[in-house]
């Protein structure tokens, strides 16, 4: 229905003539018109410059777990021929060998008789290897030595060794002590010779889950270039009655996670050169040390120590040992309870503090530390249980925001460890940040035109 239905009929409408002049003025085009007139940029026929591609790949290298994004890099190798080699070089920076078949594929790829093989072999800077004599087709010692020899720029070797148990006698889920009673062979002379002739490794992470406590001593003789050493599992032992030459390495970083505390005699032998040259900067003890062990390490190396990490500083003895380290830049613990005096006596050089937080944590000393330490860069907090509900948690957040301190929060202690542990290269500042540069401290850039 129209409006005409409500109006009285009055006959046809009259036509009135008017003189109308129309003037049109140009107006700026709408945004949509502007964008429609812009030509879409085209990729040049030669493709995206490889420098830009490499920058993008390096930026996307790490995944959420702190490791290389294997899936992304693998797909990038298939994009085109120009991308393939550069993506493969990123893939080969960190390699993992767990079986003989993996070794065979790896040695074929890094065959130094071909230019591509030499490029890929030169790209390897970190290697993870597993010697598990219980597995069929396992990686053996000679194969490991050959793989290492093909990587002249390798600086970190992460090696895990598992003992052998007779078929049918293995018990799934058996306690660690049972697993560590299994025998494992020592390194043979041929393998040691290949390792000695190979790259000068500066970082060794050795996890020994066997009763062979001499394997580590053999490896320590191979690389006098070591600066970082991590020992896990079976505690190494100096055989009584044998004379050992002084350990030549001046270590900068020591990490221990042994089932039993290493004997002081072994540590004294291991760190003799480090004490002479005052080179040790990082001590990371993943199991709670006895007060005697921590006192021994601090007495020898506390003067120049930059980073100290133990599970808990709750006791007076452990807190007092930390307070004697007057050059600390980083203090780390995973426990939610630490002696409050440790924060009050923290040196002015502190740059990073990491701790656990629950409802019972004393936060006042930590908040005061944030307010008074000008060099502090970051605070890493692992929230245990209801730690985020701590009544003073908001004060910590405000103090960090006001002072420009990076507050990093986690709810998983494994995630916390990824945040605070970088590559085995002592950094100039803390906290450690894992980057591609830290993965390759002693080699040239990876770009090859």
Coordinates of C-alpha atoms in Angstrom, one line a residue:
X1 CA 0.0 0.0 0.0
X2 CA 1.2 3.5 -0.9
X3 CA 0.6 6.8 0.6
X4 CA -1.7 7.7 -2.3
X5 CA -4.4 5.6 -0.7
X6 CA -4.8 8.1 2.1
X7 CA -4.9 11.3 0.0
X8 CA -8.0 12.7 -1.6
X9 CA -8.0 12.6 -5.4
X10 CA -7.6 16.1 -6.9
X11 CA -7.0 15.3 -10.6
X12 CA -3.8 15.1 -12.5
X13 CA -0.9 17.0 -11.1
X14 CA 0.2 20.3 -12.7
X15 CA 3.6 20.4 -14.3
X16 CA 5.7 23.4 -13.2
X17 CA 8.8 24.4 -15.2
X18 CA 12.0 25.4 -13.5
X19 CA 15.4 26.5 -14.8
X20 CA 18.1 24.4 -13.2
X21 CA 21.8 24.7 -13.8
X22 CA 24.0 21.9 -12.7
X23 CA 27.7 22.3 -11.8
X24 CA 29.9 19.3 -11.1
X25 CA 33.1 19.5 -9.2
X26 CA 35.7 16.8 -8.9
X27 CA 36.2 15.2 -5.5
X28 CA 38.9 13.0 -4.1
X29 CA 38.3 9.3 -4.9
X30 CA 37.3 7.0 -2.2
X31 CA 39.9 4.8 -0.5
X32 CA 38.5 1.7 -2.4
X33 CA 39.1 3.5 -5.7
X34 CA 42.7 4.3 -4.8
X35 CA 43.4 0.8 -3.8
X36 CA 41.8 -0.5 -7.0
X37 CA 44.2 1.6 -9.1
X38 CA 47.3 0.3 -7.3
X39 CA 49.0 -2.5 -9.1
X40 CA 49.6 -5.6 -7.0
X41 CA 53.3 -6.0 -6.5
X42 CA 54.7 -9.0 -8.3
X43 CA 57.5 -11.2 -7.2
X44 CA 60.4 -10.7 -9.7
X45 CA 61.1 -13.4 -12.2
X46 CA 64.3 -14.3 -10.3
X47 CA 62.2 -15.0 -7.1
X48 CA 62.4 -13.5 -3.6
X49 CA 65.9 -12.5 -2.8
X50 CA 67.5 -15.4 -0.9
X51 CA 68.7 -13.0 1.8
X52 CA 65.1 -12.2 2.7
X53 CA 64.1 -15.9 2.6
X54 CA 67.0 -16.8 4.9
X55 CA 66.0 -14.1 7.4
X56 CA 62.4 -15.4 7.5
X57 CA 63.6 -19.0 7.9
X58 CA 66.0 -18.0 10.7
X59 CA 63.3 -16.0 12.5
X60 CA 60.9 -19.0 12.4
X61 CA 63.6 -21.6 13.3
X62 CA 62.5 -22.3 16.9
X63 CA 59.2 -23.9 17.8
X64 CA 57.3 -23.5 21.1
X65 CA 59.4 -26.1 22.8
X66 CA 62.7 -24.4 22.1
X67 CA 63.8 -26.8 19.4
X68 CA 64.0 -26.4 15.6
X69 CA 60.7 -26.4 13.8
X70 CA 61.4 -29.6 11.8
X71 CA 58.0 -29.7 10.1
X72 CA 58.3 -26.1 8.8
X73 CA 61.9 -26.4 7.6
X74 CA 61.2 -29.8 5.9
X75 CA 58.4 -28.2 3.9
X76 CA 60.6 -25.2 3.0
X77 CA 63.2 -27.6 1.4
X78 CA 60.5 -28.6 -1.1
X79 CA 59.4 -25.1 -2.1
X80 CA 61.9 -24.6 -4.8
X81 CA 65.5 -25.4 -5.7
X82 CA 66.7 -22.0 -4.5
X83 CA 65.3 -22.6 -1.0
X84 CA 66.3 -26.2 -0.6
X85 CA 69.9 -26.0 0.3
X86 CA 69.4 -23.1 2.8
X87 CA 66.5 -24.8 4.6
X88 CA 68.5 -28.0 4.7
X89 CA 71.4 -26.2 6.3
X90 CA 69.1 -25.0 9.0
X91 CA 67.8 -28.5 9.5
X92 CA 71.3 -29.9 9.9
X93 CA 72.4 -27.4 12.5
X94 CA 71.1 -29.8 15.2
X95 CA 71.0 -33.5 14.4
X96 CA 69.9 -36.5 16.3
X97 CA 71.2 -40.1 15.9
X98 CA 69.5 -42.9 17.7
X99 CA 70.1 -45.9 15.4
X100 CA 72.4 -47.3 12.7
X101 CA 69.8 -46.6 10.0
X102 CA 69.8 -42.9 11.1
X103 CA 73.6 -42.9 11.0
X104 CA 73.6 -44.4 7.5
X105 CA 71.2 -41.7 6.2
X106 CA 73.1 -39.0 7.9
X107 CA 76.5 -40.0 6.5
X108 CA 75.1 -40.3 3.0
X109 CA 73.8 -36.7 3.3
X110 CA 77.1 -35.3 4.6
X111 CA 79.4 -37.2 2.4
X112 CA 82.4 -35.0 2.0
X113 CA 83.1 -36.2 -1.5
X114 CA 80.3 -34.0 -2.8
X115 CA 80.0 -30.2 -2.5
X116 CA 76.5 -30.4 -1.1
X117 CA 77.6 -33.0 1.5
X118 CA 80.4 -30.8 2.6
X119 CA 78.1 -27.8 3.0
X120 CA 75.6 -29.8 5.1
X121 CA 78.4 -31.4 7.2
X122 CA 79.8 -27.9 7.9
X123 CA 76.3 -26.7 9.0
X124 CA 76.1 -29.2 11.9
X125 CA 77.0 -27.5 15.2
X126 CA 75.0 -29.7 17.7
X127 CA 74.6 -33.4 17.8
X128 CA 72.4 -35.6 20.0
X129 CA 73.3 -39.3 20.0
X130 CA 72.1 -42.4 21.9
X131 CA 74.1 -45.6 22.4
X132 CA 71.4 -48.0 23.6
X133 CA 72.8 -51.5 23.4
X134 CA 69.3 -53.0 24.2
X135 CA 67.9 -51.8 20.9
X136 CA 68.2 -53.8 17.7
X137 CA 70.1 -51.9 15.1
X138 CA 71.5 -49.5 17.7
X139 CA 74.1 -46.8 17.0
X140 CA 77.5 -48.1 18.0
X141 CA 80.7 -46.3 19.1
X142 CA 82.5 -46.5 15.8
X143 CA 79.5 -45.1 13.9
X144 CA 79.3 -42.3 16.4
X145 CA 82.9 -41.4 15.8
X146 CA 82.5 -41.4 12.0
X147 CA 79.5 -39.1 12.3
X148 CA 81.4 -36.7 14.5
X149 CA 84.3 -36.7 12.2
X150 CA 82.1 -35.6 9.3
X151 CA 81.1 -32.4 11.1
X152 CA 84.2 -30.1 11.4
X153 CA 82.2 -27.2 13.0
X154 CA 80.5 -29.4 15.7
X155 CA 80.9 -27.8 19.1
X156 CA 78.3 -29.6 21.2
X157 CA 77.9 -33.3 21.7
X158 CA 75.0 -34.6 23.8
X159 CA 75.6 -38.3 24.3
X160 CA 73.4 -40.8 26.2
X161 CA 74.7 -44.3 27.0
X162 CA 72.5 -47.2 28.2
X163 CA 73.7 -50.5 29.5
X164 CA 72.9 -53.9 28.1
X165 CA 70.6 -56.5 29.7
X166 CA 70.1 -60.0 28.5
X167 CA 67.1 -60.7 26.4
X168 CA 64.0 -61.4 28.5
X169 CA 65.4 -60.0 31.7
X170 CA 64.6 -56.3 31.0
X171 CA 61.8 -54.9 33.2
X172 CA 59.9 -52.0 31.8
X173 CA 59.8 -49.2 34.4
X174 CA 62.5 -50.6 36.6
X175 CA 64.1 -48.1 39.0
X176 CA 67.0 -46.0 37.9
X177 CA 69.4 -47.7 40.2
X178 CA 68.5 -51.1 38.5
X179 CA 69.1 -49.7 35.1
X180 CA 72.4 -48.2 36.1
X181 CA 73.8 -51.6 37.0
X182 CA 73.8 -52.8 33.4
X183 CA 77.1 -53.1 31.7
X184 CA 78.2 -51.0 28.7
X185 CA 81.5 -51.3 26.8
X186 CA 84.2 -48.8 27.0
X187 CA 85.2 -46.9 23.9
X188 CA 87.7 -48.8 21.8
X189 CA 91.0 -47.4 20.5
X190 CA 89.8 -47.0 16.9
X191 CA 86.7 -44.9 18.0
X192 CA 88.8 -42.8 20.3
X193 CA 91.3 -42.1 17.5
X194 CA 88.6 -41.0 15.2
X195 CA 87.2 -38.7 17.9
X196 CA 90.6 -37.2 18.6
X197 CA 91.1 -36.5 14.9
X198 CA 87.7 -34.8 14.6
X199 CA 86.4 -31.4 15.6
X200 CA 87.5 -29.6 18.8
X201 CA 84.3 -29.9 20.8
X202 CA 83.7 -27.3 23.5
X203 CA 80.5 -28.6 25.1
X204 CA 79.9 -32.2 26.2
X205 CA 76.7 -33.5 27.8
X206 CA 77.1 -37.1 28.9
X207 CA 74.2 -39.1 30.3
X208 CA 75.5 -42.5 31.5
X209 CA 72.8 -45.0 32.4
X210 CA 75.1 -48.0 32.9
X211 CA 77.6 -49.3 35.4
X212 CA 80.6 -48.2 33.3
X213 CA 82.0 -45.2 35.2
X214 CA 85.1 -44.9 33.0
X215 CA 83.4 -43.9 29.7
X216 CA 83.4 -40.2 30.8
X217 CA 87.0 -40.2 31.7
X218 CA 87.8 -41.6 28.2
X219 CA 85.9 -38.8 26.6
X220 CA 87.5 -36.1 28.7
X221 CA 90.9 -37.2 27.4
X222 CA 89.7 -36.8 23.8
X223 CA 88.7 -33.1 24.0
X224 CA 91.1 -30.7 25.9
X225 CA 89.1 -27.9 24.3
X226 CA 86.0 -28.4 26.6
X227 CA 84.5 -25.3 28.2
X228 CA 81.1 -26.7 29.2
X229 CA 80.5 -30.1 30.8
X230 CA 77.2 -31.7 31.9
X231 CA 77.3 -35.1 33.8
X232 CA 74.1 -37.1 34.3
X233 CA 73.4 -40.5 35.7
X234 CA 76.3 -42.6 37.0
X235 CA 78.9 -40.7 39.0
X236 CA 82.4 -40.9 37.4
X237 CA 85.1 -42.3 39.6
X238 CA 88.8 -42.1 39.6
X239 CA 90.1 -45.6 39.8
X240 CA 92.2 -46.1 43.0
X241 CA 95.8 -46.9 42.4
X242 CA 95.9 -45.2 39.0
X243 CA 97.7 -41.9 38.3
X244 CA 95.7 -39.5 36.2
X245 CA 97.3 -36.6 34.4
X246 CA 95.9 -33.2 35.4
X247 CA 92.7 -32.4 33.5
X248 CA 93.8 -29.7 31.0
X249 CA 90.4 -28.0 30.5
X250 CA 89.5 -24.6 32.1
X251 CA 85.8 -25.1 32.3
X252 CA 83.4 -22.2 32.2
X253 CA 80.2 -24.2 32.9
X254 CA 79.5 -27.3 35.0
X255 CA 76.1 -29.0 35.3
X256 CA 75.7 -32.1 37.5
X257 CA 72.7 -34.4 37.8
X258 CA 74.2 -37.6 39.2
X259 CA 72.5 -40.4 41.2
X260 CA 75.2 -40.0 43.8
X261 CA 77.3 -36.9 44.5
X262 CA 80.6 -37.1 42.7
X263 CA 83.5 -37.5 45.1
X264 CA 85.4 -34.4 46.0
X265 CA 88.6 -36.1 44.7
X266 CA 87.0 -36.3 41.3
X267 CA 85.8 -32.7 41.3
X268 CA 89.1 -31.5 42.6
X269 CA 90.8 -33.2 39.7
X270 CA 88.2 -32.0 37.2
X271 CA 88.2 -28.4 38.3
X272 CA 91.9 -28.0 39.1
X273 CA 92.7 -25.9 36.0
X274 CA 89.4 -24.0 36.3
X275 CA 90.4 -22.9 39.9
X276 CA 93.8 -21.9 38.8
X277 CA 92.5 -19.7 35.9
X278 CA 89.3 -18.7 37.7
X279 CA 87.4 -19.6 34.6
X280 CA 84.2 -21.2 36.0
X281 CA 81.2 -19.0 35.5
X282 CA 78.2 -21.3 35.8
X283 CA 77.3 -24.0 38.3
X284 CA 74.0 -25.8 37.8
X285 CA 73.2 -28.6 40.3
X286 CA 70.0 -30.3 39.3
X287 CA 69.8 -32.4 42.5
X288 CA 70.0 -30.8 45.9
X289 CA 73.6 -30.8 46.9
X290 CA 74.9 -31.5 50.4
X291 CA 76.0 -28.4 52.3
X292 CA 79.6 -29.8 52.1
X293 CA 79.5 -30.1 48.3
X294 CA 78.1 -26.6 47.7
X295 CA 80.6 -25.2 50.2
X296 CA 83.4 -26.9 48.4
X297 CA 82.4 -25.5 45.0
X298 CA 81.8 -22.0 46.3
X299 CA 85.1 -22.0 48.2
X300 CA 87.0 -22.8 45.0
X301 CA 85.0 -20.8 42.5
X302 CA 82.5 -18.5 44.2
X303 CA 84.7 -15.4 43.6
X304 CA 84.1 -15.3 39.8
X305 CA 80.9 -17.3 39.6
X306 CA 78.2 -15.6 37.5
X307 CA 75.3 -18.1 37.7
X308 CA 74.3 -20.5 40.4
X309 CA 71.4 -22.9 40.3
X310 CA 70.2 -25.5 42.8
X311 CA 66.8 -26.9 43.6
X312 CA 66.4 -25.1 46.9
X313 CA 68.0 -22.4 49.0
X314 CA 65.8 -23.1 52.0
X315 CA 68.5 -24.0 54.5
X316 CA 70.9 -21.5 56.1
X317 CA 73.9 -23.4 54.8
X318 CA 72.8 -23.2 51.1
X319 CA 71.7 -19.6 51.4
X320 CA 75.0 -18.6 53.0
X321 CA 77.0 -20.3 50.3
X322 CA 75.1 -18.3 47.6
X323 CA 75.7 -15.0 49.5
X324 CA 79.4 -15.6 49.3
X325 CA 79.2 -15.3 45.5
X326 CA 79.6 -11.6 45.1
X327 CA 79.8 -11.5 41.3
X328 CA 76.5 -13.3 40.7
X329 CA 74.4 -12.2 37.7
X330 CA 71.9 -15.0 37.9
X331 CA 70.4 -17.0 40.8
X332 CA 68.0 -19.9 40.0
X333 CA 65.9 -22.2 42.1
X334 CA 62.7 -24.2 41.3
X335 CA 61.6 -24.4 45.0
X336 CA 58.9 -22.1 46.2
X337 CA 60.7 -21.5 49.5
X338 CA 64.1 -19.8 50.0
X339 CA 65.7 -18.2 52.9
X340 CA 64.7 -14.5 52.9
X341 CA 68.2 -13.4 53.8
X342 CA 69.5 -14.5 50.4
X343 CA 67.5 -11.8 48.5
X344 CA 68.5 -9.1 51.0
X345 CA 72.2 -9.9 50.5
X346 CA 72.0 -10.2 46.7
X347 CA 74.9 -8.4 45.0
X348 CA 74.3 -5.3 42.9
X349 CA 75.4 -7.3 39.8
X350 CA 72.3 -9.5 39.7
X351 CA 70.5 -9.6 36.4
X352 CA 68.2 -12.5 36.5
X353 CA 66.3 -14.2 39.3
X354 CA 64.3 -17.4 38.9
X355 CA 62.2 -19.1 41.6
X356 CA 59.0 -21.1 42.3
X357 CA 55.9 -19.4 43.8
X358 CA 53.1 -20.8 45.9
X359 CA 50.9 -19.4 48.6
X360 CA 53.5 -19.8 51.3
X361 CA 56.4 -18.1 49.4
X362 CA 57.8 -15.0 51.1
X363 CA 57.6 -12.4 48.4
X364 CA 58.5 -9.2 50.3
X365 CA 62.3 -9.8 50.0
X366 CA 61.9 -10.5 46.2
X367 CA 59.8 -7.4 45.7
X368 CA 62.4 -5.3 47.5
X369 CA 65.1 -6.8 45.4
X370 CA 63.3 -5.8 42.2
X371 CA 63.0 -2.2 43.6
X372 CA 66.6 -1.8 44.5
X373 CA 68.7 -3.7 41.9
X374 CA 69.4 -1.5 38.9
X375 CA 71.0 -4.2 36.8
X376 CA 68.1 -6.6 37.1
X377 CA 66.8 -7.5 33.7
X378 CA 64.3 -10.4 34.3
X379 CA 62.4 -12.4 36.9
X380 CA 61.3 -15.9 36.0
X381 CA 58.5 -17.4 38.1
X382 CA 57.1 -20.9 38.0
X383 CA 53.7 -20.9 39.5
X384 CA 53.2 -23.9 41.7
X385 CA 49.6 -24.9 42.5
X386 CA 47.8 -21.6 43.5
X387 CA 50.8 -19.4 43.2
X388 CA 49.0 -16.9 41.1
X389 CA 46.6 -16.2 44.0
X390 CA 49.4 -15.1 46.3
X391 CA 48.2 -11.9 48.1
X392 CA 51.5 -10.1 47.2
X393 CA 51.7 -11.4 43.6
X394 CA 50.2 -8.1 42.3
X395 CA 52.9 -6.1 44.1
X396 CA 55.6 -8.2 42.3
X397 CA 53.9 -7.5 39.0
X398 CA 53.7 -3.8 39.6
X399 CA 57.3 -3.6 40.8
X400 CA 58.5 -5.3 37.7
X401 CA 56.4 -3.1 35.4
X402 CA 57.6 0.1 37.2
X403 CA 61.2 -0.9 37.0
X404 CA 61.1 -2.2 33.5
X405 CA 62.0 -5.7 34.5
X406 CA 60.7 -8.6 32.3
X407 CA 58.4 -10.8 34.4
X408 CA 58.2 -14.3 32.8
X409 CA 55.6 -16.7 34.2
X410 CA 55.3 -20.4 33.6
X411 CA 53.1 -23.2 35.1
X412 CA 55.3 -26.1 34.0
X413 CA 58.8 -26.5 35.5
X414 CA 60.0 -28.1 32.2
X415 CA 59.0 -24.9 30.4
X416 CA 60.8 -22.9 33.0
X417 CA 64.0 -24.9 32.4
X418 CA 63.7 -24.2 28.7
X419 CA 63.5 -20.5 29.4
X420 CA 66.5 -20.3 31.7
X421 CA 68.9 -22.8 30.0
X422 CA 70.2 -21.8 26.7
X423 CA 72.9 -23.2 24.6
X424 CA 76.2 -24.2 26.4
X425 CA 77.9 -20.9 25.8
X426 CA 78.4 -18.5 28.7
X427 CA 76.6 -15.3 27.8
X428 CA 77.7 -11.8 28.5
X429 CA 74.4 -11.0 30.2
X430 CA 71.5 -12.9 31.8
X431 CA 69.0 -14.4 31.3
X432 CA 70.2 -16.6 28.5
X433 CA 68.3 -16.2 25.3
X434 CA 68.5 -19.1 22.8
X435 CA 69.2 -17.7 19.3
X436 CA 70.8 -19.0 16.2
X437 CA 73.9 -17.0 17.1
X438 CA 74.3 -18.8 20.4
X439 CA 74.0 -22.1 18.6
X440 CA 77.1 -21.4 16.5
X441 CA 79.5 -19.3 18.6
X442 CA 82.7 -20.2 16.7
X443 CA 81.7 -20.7 13.1
X444 CA 81.1 -18.4 10.2
X445 CA 77.6 -17.3 9.1
X446 CA 75.5 -20.0 7.4
X447 CA 74.6 -17.9 4.3
X448 CA 76.4 -19.1 1.2
X449 CA 75.5 -17.5 -2.1

